[in-house]
Coordinates of C-alpha atoms in Angstrom, one line a residue:
Chain A
M1100 CA 101.8 127.1 128.8
T1101 CA 98.5 125.2 126.7
V1102 CA 99.8 124.0 122.5
S1103 CA 96.4 122.7 121.5
P1104 CA 98.0 122.0 117.9
A1105 CA 95.8 121.1 116.0
A1106 CA 93.6 124.3 116.0
A1107 CA 97.2 126.4 116.0
L1108 CA 98.4 124.2 111.8
P1109 CA 96.3 125.3 109.1
P1110 CA 94.0 122.9 107.4
N1111 CA 96.2 120.7 105.3
G1112 CA 94.3 117.3 103.8
P1113 CA 95.4 114.1 104.8
P1114 CA 98.3 113.6 102.0
A1115 CA 98.0 109.7 100.5
P1116 CA 98.8 106.8 102.8
R1117 CA 101.4 105.4 100.8
R1118 CA 103.5 108.8 100.6
R1119 CA 103.3 109.0 104.9
R1120 CA 104.3 106.3 105.3
L1121 CA 107.3 107.2 103.2
G1122 CA 107.7 110.1 104.7
R1123 CA 107.8 108.9 108.0
K1124 CA 110.2 107.2 107.2
L1125 CA 112.4 109.5 105.9
A1126 CA 111.8 112.6 108.3
P1127 CA 114.3 111.1 111.4
W1128 CA 117.2 110.4 108.8
L1129 CA 116.2 114.2 107.5
F1130 CA 116.1 115.6 111.0
L1131 CA 118.9 114.0 111.2
A1132 CA 121.2 114.8 108.8
P1133 CA 122.4 118.2 109.3
G1134 CA 124.1 117.9 112.7
A1135 CA 124.8 114.3 112.2
I1136 CA 126.9 115.0 109.3
M1137 CA 128.3 117.8 111.6
F1138 CA 129.2 115.7 114.2
L1139 CA 130.8 113.0 111.9
V1140 CA 133.3 115.2 110.2
Y1141 CA 134.6 117.5 113.0
V1142 CA 134.6 114.3 115.7
I1143 CA 133.6 110.7 115.0
I1144 CA 136.4 110.5 111.5
P1145 CA 139.2 112.4 113.4
I1146 CA 139.0 110.1 116.0
G1147 CA 140.4 107.2 113.9
Q1148 CA 141.9 109.7 111.8
S1149 CA 144.0 110.0 114.3
I1150 CA 144.7 107.0 116.1
R1151 CA 145.9 106.0 111.6
I1152 CA 148.4 109.8 111.8
S1153 CA 149.7 107.8 115.7
F1154 CA 151.2 105.0 113.5
F1155 CA 153.1 107.8 111.5
D1156 CA 156.1 109.5 112.0
W1157 CA 154.5 113.3 110.6
D1158 CA 155.3 117.2 111.1
G1159 CA 152.0 118.6 109.1
L1160 CA 153.6 119.2 106.2
S1161 CA 155.5 116.7 104.9
P1162 CA 154.0 113.6 104.1
K1163 CA 153.6 110.9 106.6
V1164 CA 156.4 108.2 106.7
W1165 CA 154.7 104.8 108.0
T1166 CA 156.5 103.6 111.4
G1167 CA 154.2 101.3 112.5
L1168 CA 154.1 101.6 116.4
S1169 CA 157.7 103.5 117.1
N1170 CA 155.8 105.9 118.8
Y1171 CA 153.9 103.7 121.4
A1172 CA 157.4 102.5 121.7
E1173 CA 159.0 105.5 121.7
L1174 CA 156.5 106.9 124.8
W1175 CA 157.3 102.8 126.5
G1176 CA 160.7 104.7 127.2
D1177 CA 159.8 108.6 127.6
P1178 CA 160.2 109.4 131.8
A1179 CA 158.0 112.8 130.2
F1180 CA 155.4 110.5 129.8
Y1181 CA 155.2 108.1 132.5
T1182 CA 155.1 112.3 135.0
S1183 CA 152.5 113.4 133.1
L1184 CA 150.8 109.6 133.0
K1185 CA 151.5 110.0 137.0
N1186 CA 150.1 113.8 137.2
N1187 CA 146.6 112.0 135.1
V1188 CA 146.2 109.7 138.3
I1189 CA 146.4 112.1 140.7
W1190 CA 144.0 114.4 138.9
L1191 CA 141.8 111.8 138.4
V1192 CA 141.8 110.7 142.5
L1193 CA 141.8 114.4 143.5
Y1194 CA 139.3 115.5 141.8
M1195 CA 136.7 112.8 144.0
L1196 CA 136.8 115.0 146.1
A1197 CA 134.4 117.9 144.7
I1198 CA 132.0 115.3 145.0
P1199 CA 131.9 114.7 149.3
A1200 CA 132.9 118.5 149.2
G1201 CA 130.3 119.6 146.8
L1202 CA 128.1 117.7 148.7
A1203 CA 129.1 118.5 152.3
I1204 CA 127.7 122.5 150.4
A1205 CA 124.4 121.5 149.7
L1206 CA 123.7 120.5 152.4
F1207 CA 125.1 123.7 154.7
L1208 CA 123.7 125.5 151.8
N1209 CA 120.1 123.7 152.0
Q1210 CA 117.9 126.0 154.5
T1211 CA 115.3 128.2 153.7
V1212 CA 117.0 131.2 155.7
R1213 CA 116.0 134.9 154.0
G1214 CA 118.5 135.5 151.3
I1215 CA 120.0 131.6 151.1
R1216 CA 119.5 131.5 147.4
I1217 CA 122.1 134.3 146.5
Y1218 CA 124.1 132.5 148.9
K1219 CA 123.5 129.4 146.2
S1220 CA 124.4 131.2 143.6
L1221 CA 127.9 133.4 144.9
F1222 CA 128.6 129.6 145.9
F1223 CA 128.4 127.9 142.1
F1224 CA 129.9 132.3 141.5
P1225 CA 133.7 130.0 140.6
F1226 CA 132.1 127.3 137.8
V1227 CA 131.1 130.2 135.8
I1228 CA 134.2 131.4 135.2
S1229 CA 136.7 130.4 133.1
Q1230 CA 138.6 128.7 133.2
V1231 CA 142.0 131.2 132.3
V1232 CA 140.3 133.6 134.5
V1233 CA 140.7 130.4 138.2
G1234 CA 144.1 130.0 137.2
L1235 CA 144.8 133.8 137.0
I1236 CA 143.0 134.3 139.5
F1237 CA 145.3 131.2 141.1
S1238 CA 148.4 132.4 139.8
W1239 CA 148.2 135.8 142.0
F1240 CA 146.8 133.5 145.4
Y1241 CA 150.2 131.9 145.6
A1242 CA 152.7 133.9 144.0
P1243 CA 155.1 135.1 146.1
G1244 CA 155.6 138.1 146.7
F1245 CA 151.8 139.1 146.0
G1246 CA 150.5 136.6 146.7
L1247 CA 148.0 135.7 149.3
F1248 CA 148.2 132.3 150.0
F1249 CA 152.3 132.0 149.8
E1250 CA 151.4 135.3 152.2
M1251 CA 149.5 133.8 155.0
T1252 CA 151.8 130.8 154.9
K1253 CA 154.3 132.7 156.0
W1254 CA 152.4 133.8 158.8
F1255 CA 151.4 130.0 160.2
G1256 CA 155.4 128.7 158.7
G1257 CA 157.6 132.2 159.4
E1258 CA 158.6 131.3 156.3
G1259 CA 157.1 132.3 152.2
V1260 CA 155.2 128.3 150.5
A1261 CA 155.9 129.2 146.7
V1262 CA 153.8 126.2 145.9
L1263 CA 153.3 126.8 141.6
A1264 CA 158.1 126.5 141.9
N1265 CA 158.4 123.4 143.5
P1266 CA 158.0 120.3 141.5
D1267 CA 157.0 118.8 144.7
T1268 CA 153.7 121.3 145.6
V1269 CA 153.5 121.8 141.2
T1270 CA 150.4 119.5 140.9
Y1271 CA 148.9 119.7 144.2
G1272 CA 148.7 123.7 143.4
I1273 CA 146.9 123.4 140.2
I1274 CA 144.6 120.4 141.4
A1275 CA 142.9 122.7 143.9
A1276 CA 142.9 125.3 141.8
G1277 CA 141.1 122.6 139.4
L1278 CA 139.3 121.5 142.1
W1279 CA 137.2 125.4 143.1
P1280 CA 134.6 125.0 140.5
Q1281 CA 134.4 121.4 140.1
I1282 CA 133.8 121.5 144.0
A1283 CA 131.5 124.6 143.3
Y1284 CA 129.5 121.8 139.8
C1285 CA 129.0 118.7 142.4
M1286 CA 127.1 122.0 144.9
I1287 CA 125.0 122.3 142.4
L1288 CA 123.8 119.0 141.6
Y1289 CA 123.4 118.1 145.2
L1290 CA 121.4 121.5 145.8
T1291 CA 119.1 120.4 143.1
G1292 CA 119.1 116.9 144.0
L1293 CA 118.1 117.7 147.7
N1294 CA 115.4 119.8 146.0
A1295 CA 114.0 116.9 145.6
V1296 CA 114.3 114.5 147.9
A1297 CA 111.1 113.2 149.4
P1298 CA 109.8 115.4 152.0
D1299 CA 107.9 112.2 153.0
Q1300 CA 110.6 109.6 154.2
I1301 CA 112.5 111.9 155.7
E1302 CA 109.7 111.9 158.3
A1303 CA 109.5 108.7 158.3
A1304 CA 113.1 108.0 158.9
R1305 CA 113.5 110.0 161.7
L1306 CA 110.8 108.7 164.0
D1307 CA 111.6 106.1 163.4
G1308 CA 115.1 107.6 165.4
A1309 CA 117.5 108.5 161.9
K1310 CA 119.5 111.3 161.6
G1311 CA 123.1 113.3 161.1
L1312 CA 125.2 110.5 159.0
K1313 CA 122.8 107.7 159.5
M1314 CA 120.3 109.4 157.6
L1315 CA 122.4 110.8 155.2
W1316 CA 123.6 107.7 154.4
Y1317 CA 120.7 105.4 154.2
V1318 CA 117.9 107.6 153.1
V1319 CA 118.7 110.6 151.8
L1320 CA 122.1 109.6 149.3
P1321 CA 120.0 106.4 148.1
Q1322 CA 117.4 109.1 147.1
L1323 CA 120.7 110.9 145.1
R1324 CA 122.0 109.0 143.2
P1325 CA 121.0 110.6 140.1
A1326 CA 122.8 113.4 141.5
T1327 CA 126.2 111.6 142.2
F1328 CA 126.0 109.9 138.7
I1329 CA 126.2 113.2 137.4
A1330 CA 128.9 114.3 139.7
V1331 CA 130.9 111.1 138.9
V1332 CA 130.8 111.9 134.9
V1333 CA 131.2 115.6 134.9
T1334 CA 134.1 115.2 137.6
V1335 CA 135.8 112.7 136.2
I1336 CA 135.5 114.0 132.5
G1337 CA 137.0 117.0 133.7
A1338 CA 140.1 116.0 136.0
L1339 CA 141.2 114.0 132.8
R1340 CA 140.6 117.2 130.5
S1341 CA 142.5 118.9 133.2
F1342 CA 145.0 121.7 130.0
D1343 CA 144.3 124.9 131.0
L1344 CA 144.9 125.4 134.0
V1345 CA 148.6 123.7 133.7
S1346 CA 149.0 125.9 130.7
I1347 CA 147.9 129.4 132.0
M1348 CA 149.7 128.5 135.8
T1349 CA 153.1 126.7 135.1
D1350 CA 153.0 125.3 131.0
G1351 CA 153.9 122.2 132.3
G1352 CA 156.5 123.1 135.0
P1353 CA 158.6 123.9 136.6
F1354 CA 160.6 121.5 135.0
G1355 CA 157.6 119.5 133.1
S1356 CA 156.5 118.4 136.5
S1357 CA 153.3 119.3 136.3
R1358 CA 152.8 117.7 132.4
V1359 CA 149.4 116.0 132.0
L1360 CA 148.8 113.6 129.0
S1361 CA 146.7 116.5 127.4
F1362 CA 149.2 119.0 128.1
Y1363 CA 151.5 116.5 127.1
M1364 CA 149.5 115.8 123.8
Y1365 CA 149.7 119.8 123.0
E1366 CA 153.4 120.3 123.4
Q1367 CA 154.5 117.9 121.6
A1368 CA 152.2 118.0 118.6
L1369 CA 152.5 122.5 118.6
S1370 CA 155.4 123.5 120.2
E1371 CA 158.4 125.7 118.9
Y1372 CA 160.7 123.2 119.4
G1373 CA 159.0 121.6 115.8
Y1374 CA 155.2 119.6 115.2
R1375 CA 155.1 115.8 116.5
M1376 CA 151.5 115.3 114.6
G1377 CA 152.9 111.4 115.3
Y1378 CA 153.7 111.2 118.3
G1379 CA 151.3 113.9 120.2
A1380 CA 148.3 111.6 118.2
A1381 CA 150.2 108.9 120.5
I1382 CA 149.7 110.6 124.1
A1383 CA 146.3 112.0 122.3
V1384 CA 145.8 107.5 121.8
V1385 CA 146.7 106.7 125.8
L1386 CA 144.3 109.4 126.7
F1387 CA 141.1 108.2 125.1
A1388 CA 141.7 104.6 125.8
I1389 CA 141.6 106.3 129.6
M1390 CA 139.1 107.3 128.7
M1391 CA 137.0 105.2 126.8
I1392 CA 137.3 103.0 130.0
F1393 CA 135.3 105.5 132.2
I1394 CA 133.3 107.0 129.3
S1395 CA 132.0 102.8 128.3
G1396 CA 130.4 102.4 131.4
F1397 CA 129.0 105.1 131.9
I1398 CA 126.8 104.3 128.6
W1399 CA 126.6 101.1 130.0
K1400 CA 125.1 102.3 132.4
M1401 CA 122.5 105.1 130.2
W1402 CA 121.9 101.6 128.0
R1403 CA 120.5 100.4 130.9
D1404 CA 118.0 102.4 132.3
E1405 CA 117.4 103.4 128.5
K1406 CA 116.0 99.7 128.5
G1407 CA 114.0 99.7 132.2
L1408 CA 112.3 102.2 130.5
Chain B
M400 CA 114.0 118.5 154.3
F401 CA 117.7 117.0 154.9
P402 CA 119.5 118.5 157.3
R403 CA 116.9 119.6 159.6
P404 CA 115.5 123.2 159.3
V405 CA 117.3 125.4 161.8
Q406 CA 114.5 127.1 162.5
S407 CA 113.2 123.9 164.5
M408 CA 116.6 124.9 166.6
S409 CA 117.8 126.2 169.1
P410 CA 118.5 130.2 168.7
A411 CA 122.0 129.6 169.4
A412 CA 122.8 127.2 166.6
R413 CA 120.2 129.6 164.4
T414 CA 123.0 132.8 165.5
T415 CA 125.3 130.6 164.5
Y416 CA 124.0 129.1 161.2
Q417 CA 123.1 133.1 160.1
I418 CA 126.8 133.8 161.0
A419 CA 128.8 131.3 160.3
L420 CA 126.8 131.8 156.2
P421 CA 128.3 135.4 155.2
V422 CA 132.1 134.1 157.2
M423 CA 132.0 130.9 154.7
L424 CA 130.8 132.4 152.0
I425 CA 135.0 135.0 151.8
L426 CA 136.8 131.8 152.9
W427 CA 135.6 130.7 149.2
L428 CA 135.6 133.3 147.8
L429 CA 139.2 134.5 148.8
P430 CA 141.0 134.7 145.4
L431 CA 138.1 135.7 143.5
L432 CA 137.6 139.3 146.7
G433 CA 141.6 138.7 146.6
V434 CA 141.3 139.7 142.6
A435 CA 139.2 141.9 143.0
L436 CA 140.7 144.1 145.2
T437 CA 144.2 143.6 142.6
S438 CA 142.3 145.1 140.5
V439 CA 141.9 149.0 141.9
R440 CA 144.9 148.9 143.1
P441 CA 147.3 151.9 141.6
S442 CA 150.1 150.7 140.7
S443 CA 152.2 152.7 143.1
D444 CA 151.3 150.6 145.4
L445 CA 152.0 148.0 144.4
A446 CA 155.2 149.8 143.6
Q447 CA 155.4 150.2 147.6
G448 CA 155.0 146.6 148.7
N449 CA 151.4 147.6 149.2
Y450 CA 149.9 144.1 148.7
F451 CA 146.7 143.4 150.8
G452 CA 146.8 146.9 152.4
V453 CA 143.3 149.1 151.4
P454 CA 144.8 150.4 148.5
S455 CA 145.7 154.1 148.5
Y456 CA 142.8 155.1 146.3
L457 CA 140.1 153.6 144.2
A458 CA 142.3 153.1 140.6
F459 CA 139.3 152.1 138.5
S460 CA 141.3 153.7 135.8
N461 CA 143.1 150.3 135.8
Y462 CA 139.8 148.9 134.0
L463 CA 140.7 152.2 131.4
D464 CA 144.0 151.1 130.6
V465 CA 143.8 147.3 130.2
F466 CA 140.8 149.1 126.9
R467 CA 144.1 151.2 126.0
N468 CA 147.4 149.2 125.5
S469 CA 146.0 146.1 124.3
P470 CA 144.1 145.0 122.2
F471 CA 141.6 143.6 124.9
A472 CA 138.4 145.6 123.6
S473 CA 139.1 143.7 120.4
Y474 CA 139.5 140.3 121.7
M475 CA 137.0 140.3 123.2
L476 CA 134.5 141.2 120.0
N477 CA 136.2 138.1 118.4
S478 CA 134.9 136.1 122.2
F479 CA 131.1 137.8 121.1
R480 CA 132.0 137.1 117.5
V481 CA 132.6 133.0 118.4
T482 CA 130.1 132.7 120.5
I483 CA 126.8 133.4 119.2
P484 CA 126.7 131.6 115.8
T485 CA 127.6 129.1 117.4
V486 CA 124.7 129.6 120.7
I487 CA 122.8 129.5 117.6
G488 CA 124.1 126.8 115.3
A489 CA 123.8 123.8 118.3
V490 CA 121.0 125.1 119.6
A491 CA 119.6 124.7 115.7
L492 CA 121.0 121.5 115.4
S493 CA 120.4 120.1 118.3
C494 CA 116.8 120.6 118.0
L495 CA 116.2 118.9 114.5
T496 CA 118.5 115.6 115.7
G497 CA 117.2 115.5 119.8
Y498 CA 113.4 115.9 117.8
A499 CA 114.5 112.6 115.3
L500 CA 115.8 110.4 117.8
A501 CA 112.8 111.1 120.5
V502 CA 110.3 111.1 118.4
Y503 CA 110.0 108.5 115.7
R504 CA 111.6 104.3 116.5
F505 CA 114.3 103.8 113.6
R506 CA 117.0 101.1 113.4
G507 CA 120.2 102.2 114.7
N508 CA 117.7 105.4 117.0
L509 CA 119.8 104.3 120.2
I510 CA 123.5 103.6 118.1
V511 CA 122.8 107.1 117.3
F512 CA 122.4 108.6 120.4
F513 CA 125.1 106.9 122.1
L514 CA 127.6 108.0 119.3
F515 CA 126.8 111.5 119.9
V516 CA 126.8 110.4 123.9
A517 CA 130.1 108.8 123.9
G518 CA 131.4 111.9 121.3
N519 CA 131.2 114.0 123.7
F520 CA 132.9 113.2 126.3
V521 CA 136.7 112.7 124.5
P522 CA 139.1 114.1 125.3
F523 CA 139.7 117.1 123.4
Q524 CA 143.1 115.9 121.6
I525 CA 142.4 112.9 120.4
L526 CA 140.0 115.8 118.0
M527 CA 143.0 117.9 117.8
V528 CA 145.6 117.2 114.9
P529 CA 142.5 115.7 112.0
V530 CA 140.5 119.0 113.0
R531 CA 143.1 121.1 112.6
D532 CA 143.9 119.7 109.9
L533 CA 140.7 120.3 108.6
T534 CA 139.8 123.7 109.2
V535 CA 143.4 124.2 107.4
T536 CA 142.7 122.1 104.3
M537 CA 139.2 124.8 104.3
G538 CA 140.9 127.6 104.5
L539 CA 139.5 128.3 107.6
Y540 CA 142.5 128.1 110.1
N541 CA 142.9 131.2 111.9
T542 CA 139.4 132.1 111.2
I543 CA 136.0 133.3 113.6
T544 CA 134.3 130.9 111.4
G545 CA 137.2 128.1 111.0
L546 CA 136.8 127.8 115.1
A547 CA 132.8 128.8 115.3
L548 CA 132.2 125.7 112.9
F549 CA 133.9 123.3 115.2
H550 CA 132.2 123.8 119.0
I551 CA 128.5 123.8 116.7
A552 CA 129.9 120.0 115.8
F553 CA 131.6 119.6 119.4
Q554 CA 128.3 121.2 121.7
T555 CA 125.9 119.8 118.9
G556 CA 126.5 116.8 121.1
F557 CA 126.1 117.8 124.5
C558 CA 123.2 119.7 123.5
T559 CA 121.3 116.8 121.1
L560 CA 121.6 114.1 124.5
F561 CA 119.5 117.0 126.7
M562 CA 117.6 118.3 123.6
R563 CA 115.7 114.2 122.8
N564 CA 116.2 113.5 126.9
F565 CA 113.8 116.6 127.0
I566 CA 111.7 116.1 124.4
K567 CA 111.2 112.5 124.6
A568 CA 109.4 113.5 128.6
L569 CA 106.3 115.8 126.8
P570 CA 103.6 113.8 126.3
R571 CA 103.4 111.7 123.4
E572 CA 99.6 112.0 122.3
L573 CA 100.8 115.7 121.4
I574 CA 102.8 114.1 118.1
E575 CA 100.2 110.5 118.3
A576 CA 96.8 113.8 117.2
A577 CA 98.8 116.0 115.4
R578 CA 100.2 112.9 113.3
V579 CA 96.2 112.0 113.5
E580 CA 95.4 114.9 112.2
G581 CA 97.1 114.4 109.4
V582 CA 100.0 116.4 110.5
S583 CA 103.4 116.5 108.3
E584 CA 106.4 115.3 110.3
W585 CA 108.2 119.0 109.3
Q586 CA 104.9 120.7 110.1
I587 CA 104.5 119.0 114.0
F588 CA 108.1 119.4 114.6
W589 CA 107.4 123.1 113.9
H590 CA 104.4 123.8 115.3
V591 CA 103.6 121.6 117.7
V592 CA 107.3 120.8 118.7
L593 CA 109.5 123.2 118.7
P594 CA 107.2 125.9 120.9
L595 CA 107.4 123.2 123.8
V596 CA 111.5 122.7 123.9
R597 CA 111.9 126.5 124.5
P598 CA 112.5 126.1 128.2
A599 CA 115.6 123.2 126.6
I600 CA 116.4 126.4 124.1
A601 CA 116.9 128.6 127.1
A602 CA 119.1 126.1 128.8
L603 CA 121.6 125.6 126.6
S604 CA 121.3 129.3 125.1
V605 CA 123.3 130.0 127.9
L606 CA 125.4 126.6 128.8
V607 CA 126.8 126.7 125.7
F608 CA 127.1 130.5 125.0
T609 CA 129.1 129.9 129.0
F610 CA 130.9 127.2 127.2
I611 CA 132.0 128.8 123.8
W612 CA 133.0 132.1 126.2
N613 CA 135.1 129.9 128.2
D614 CA 137.0 127.8 126.2
Y615 CA 140.8 128.2 125.5
F616 CA 142.4 125.0 124.1
W617 CA 140.3 125.5 120.8
A618 CA 141.1 129.0 120.4
T619 CA 144.6 128.1 121.1
V620 CA 144.9 125.6 118.9
L621 CA 142.7 127.6 115.7
T622 CA 143.5 130.6 116.2
T623 CA 146.7 132.9 115.9
G624 CA 147.0 136.8 117.1
A625 CA 144.8 139.8 118.5
G626 CA 142.8 139.7 115.6
T627 CA 140.7 136.4 115.5
Q628 CA 142.0 134.6 119.6
P629 CA 138.8 135.4 121.8
I630 CA 139.6 136.7 125.0
T631 CA 140.9 133.5 127.2
A632 CA 143.8 133.1 124.5
G633 CA 143.8 136.6 124.7
L634 CA 144.3 137.2 128.6
Q635 CA 146.5 134.2 128.1
S636 CA 148.9 136.3 126.0
L637 CA 148.4 139.7 127.9
N638 CA 149.8 137.8 131.1
G639 CA 152.9 137.1 129.1
Q640 CA 153.1 141.4 128.7
W641 CA 152.0 142.2 131.7
V642 CA 154.8 140.7 133.6
A643 CA 153.8 141.1 137.6
A644 CA 151.4 144.0 136.3
W645 CA 149.0 142.1 138.7
Q646 CA 146.7 144.7 138.8
L647 CA 146.0 144.8 134.8
V648 CA 146.2 141.2 134.9
S649 CA 143.6 141.6 137.9
A650 CA 140.6 143.7 135.9
G651 CA 141.8 141.7 132.4
S652 CA 140.6 138.4 134.4
I653 CA 137.5 140.3 135.7
L654 CA 136.5 141.6 132.4
A655 CA 136.7 138.6 131.2
A656 CA 134.6 136.8 134.1
L657 CA 131.6 139.4 133.5
P658 CA 129.7 138.1 129.9
P659 CA 129.3 134.5 131.2
V660 CA 128.5 135.6 134.6
A661 CA 125.8 138.1 133.9
M662 CA 124.5 135.2 131.6
F663 CA 124.4 133.1 134.6
F664 CA 123.1 135.5 136.9
L665 CA 120.2 136.9 134.6
M666 CA 118.8 133.6 133.4
Q667 CA 120.2 130.7 136.8
K668 CA 117.2 128.9 136.3
H669 CA 117.7 127.7 133.2
F670 CA 121.3 127.4 134.0
I671 CA 121.4 124.9 136.4
A672 CA 118.6 122.8 134.4
G673 CA 120.9 122.6 131.6
L674 CA 123.8 122.2 134.1
T675 CA 122.3 118.9 136.0
L676 CA 121.2 117.5 132.3
G677 CA 118.2 117.6 132.6
A678 CA 118.1 114.2 135.0
V679 CA 117.6 115.6 138.5
K680 CA 114.7 117.1 138.6

């Protein structure tokens, strides 16, 4: 694709240099304005507003009542909050399995046999479909009586396991559903990364007698670092954003045991039991603070990369 | 190439690999295959407890039933009505912002850029109450426009990240040469840069399409009822109505998954380029 820019343009006389300098100073802000204003109104400002609302008692309609830190004080003694927080930690830890699992599938598929492209696409499939559909698929998979998984546990253990009905297993059942698309995402990142691994380095290492896991660890993985970085970013964000699956598969139950912070916030702020916007906002602020730790880390790394250019 | 190509291994290993591929694929997609099979199982089979055996006949009528006894068509249409304007809006805005951040050196450039990036990663819940409030105040609660406006704004963050990096990787001489010719800034954007970012536009379009089509959270926060809700939220409420009518839930799920799946298969290359954020080549 070649474009000869000068030829494609109408012949404009060069404008006066002063006007042009001013134009070039203003131009970036004019280009930025529409997108930046939208983003400011819908994303940046609401973050500040949420933090403010978390200091009020508010049902969304009547006037807000300033209550200082009382929402946070209430969180401190709220067992449902701790259940959600604990589940978020479990999500975060187990979600990380998507990275090695994705790498394993990518290595398995990184061959050039006939039809491999279609295999790669089909393995990637779970990521393309919505979490609502993934949630419904796994609800069916686990369903006592109808579900394939339930049936399989019956064959192996004699008694079927109703994963989603048991407070001790429900979170793990939902995480397994979430891992399915997440592994697919990590797989595609690594497949793309493996394409770019320098073949001469592999050959050289092979001549030196490196193979298998050693080769993977010392030669291949260092070259896959950009893929790993993005895999970590999207997996952390994905784990902490988990809402859809919890809402679809269990609605937080049984007995609220599968709640996560994002879901608990929604429940408090917009539930049928009355709107507790202030309390919900406080939960959101806690989740935001946790996420900011990771986001700052990512931004810091990107910043360093920018400066290194 | 890593791992070693199977072609260079023993015939036994090669055969094992050829067999392992389809077996692994079936295991991987087992839940999906189960649902696909359930979607064509007649309800009489389910009533008799035939959940896993061969269906007594292929009941494609389940798919028709989904449309017949629910506002399914309306939900699907709403999804398109939210998704398409969002794709156009977010991609258009990010072409502008991406260009501004990639081409000009000005104070605060990196800060603005990282605000877009960071905003793109925040949890939705920190935005929920104020965005809902804003939408209600503008009289756009429970409208397609209200939902699409938010999506456009939020997706602009991700799209700006991608677009800025893409434009930054273009040869700078093109822009410099046009400037020497005295071409105005807007003309440079329109005639020089825009034709070159077409691959990025394609990648972002398929990705944003998929993200928005699959959105569930904002659909439940900003809309209610079959007149405005997209398919994700619709499917959830239908799931409540079709208690244990798994053949309908399955058929509905498959239908809801089709548009993004079709998008993916049609534009696979672009889709993957977008997902890797352009960072992994």
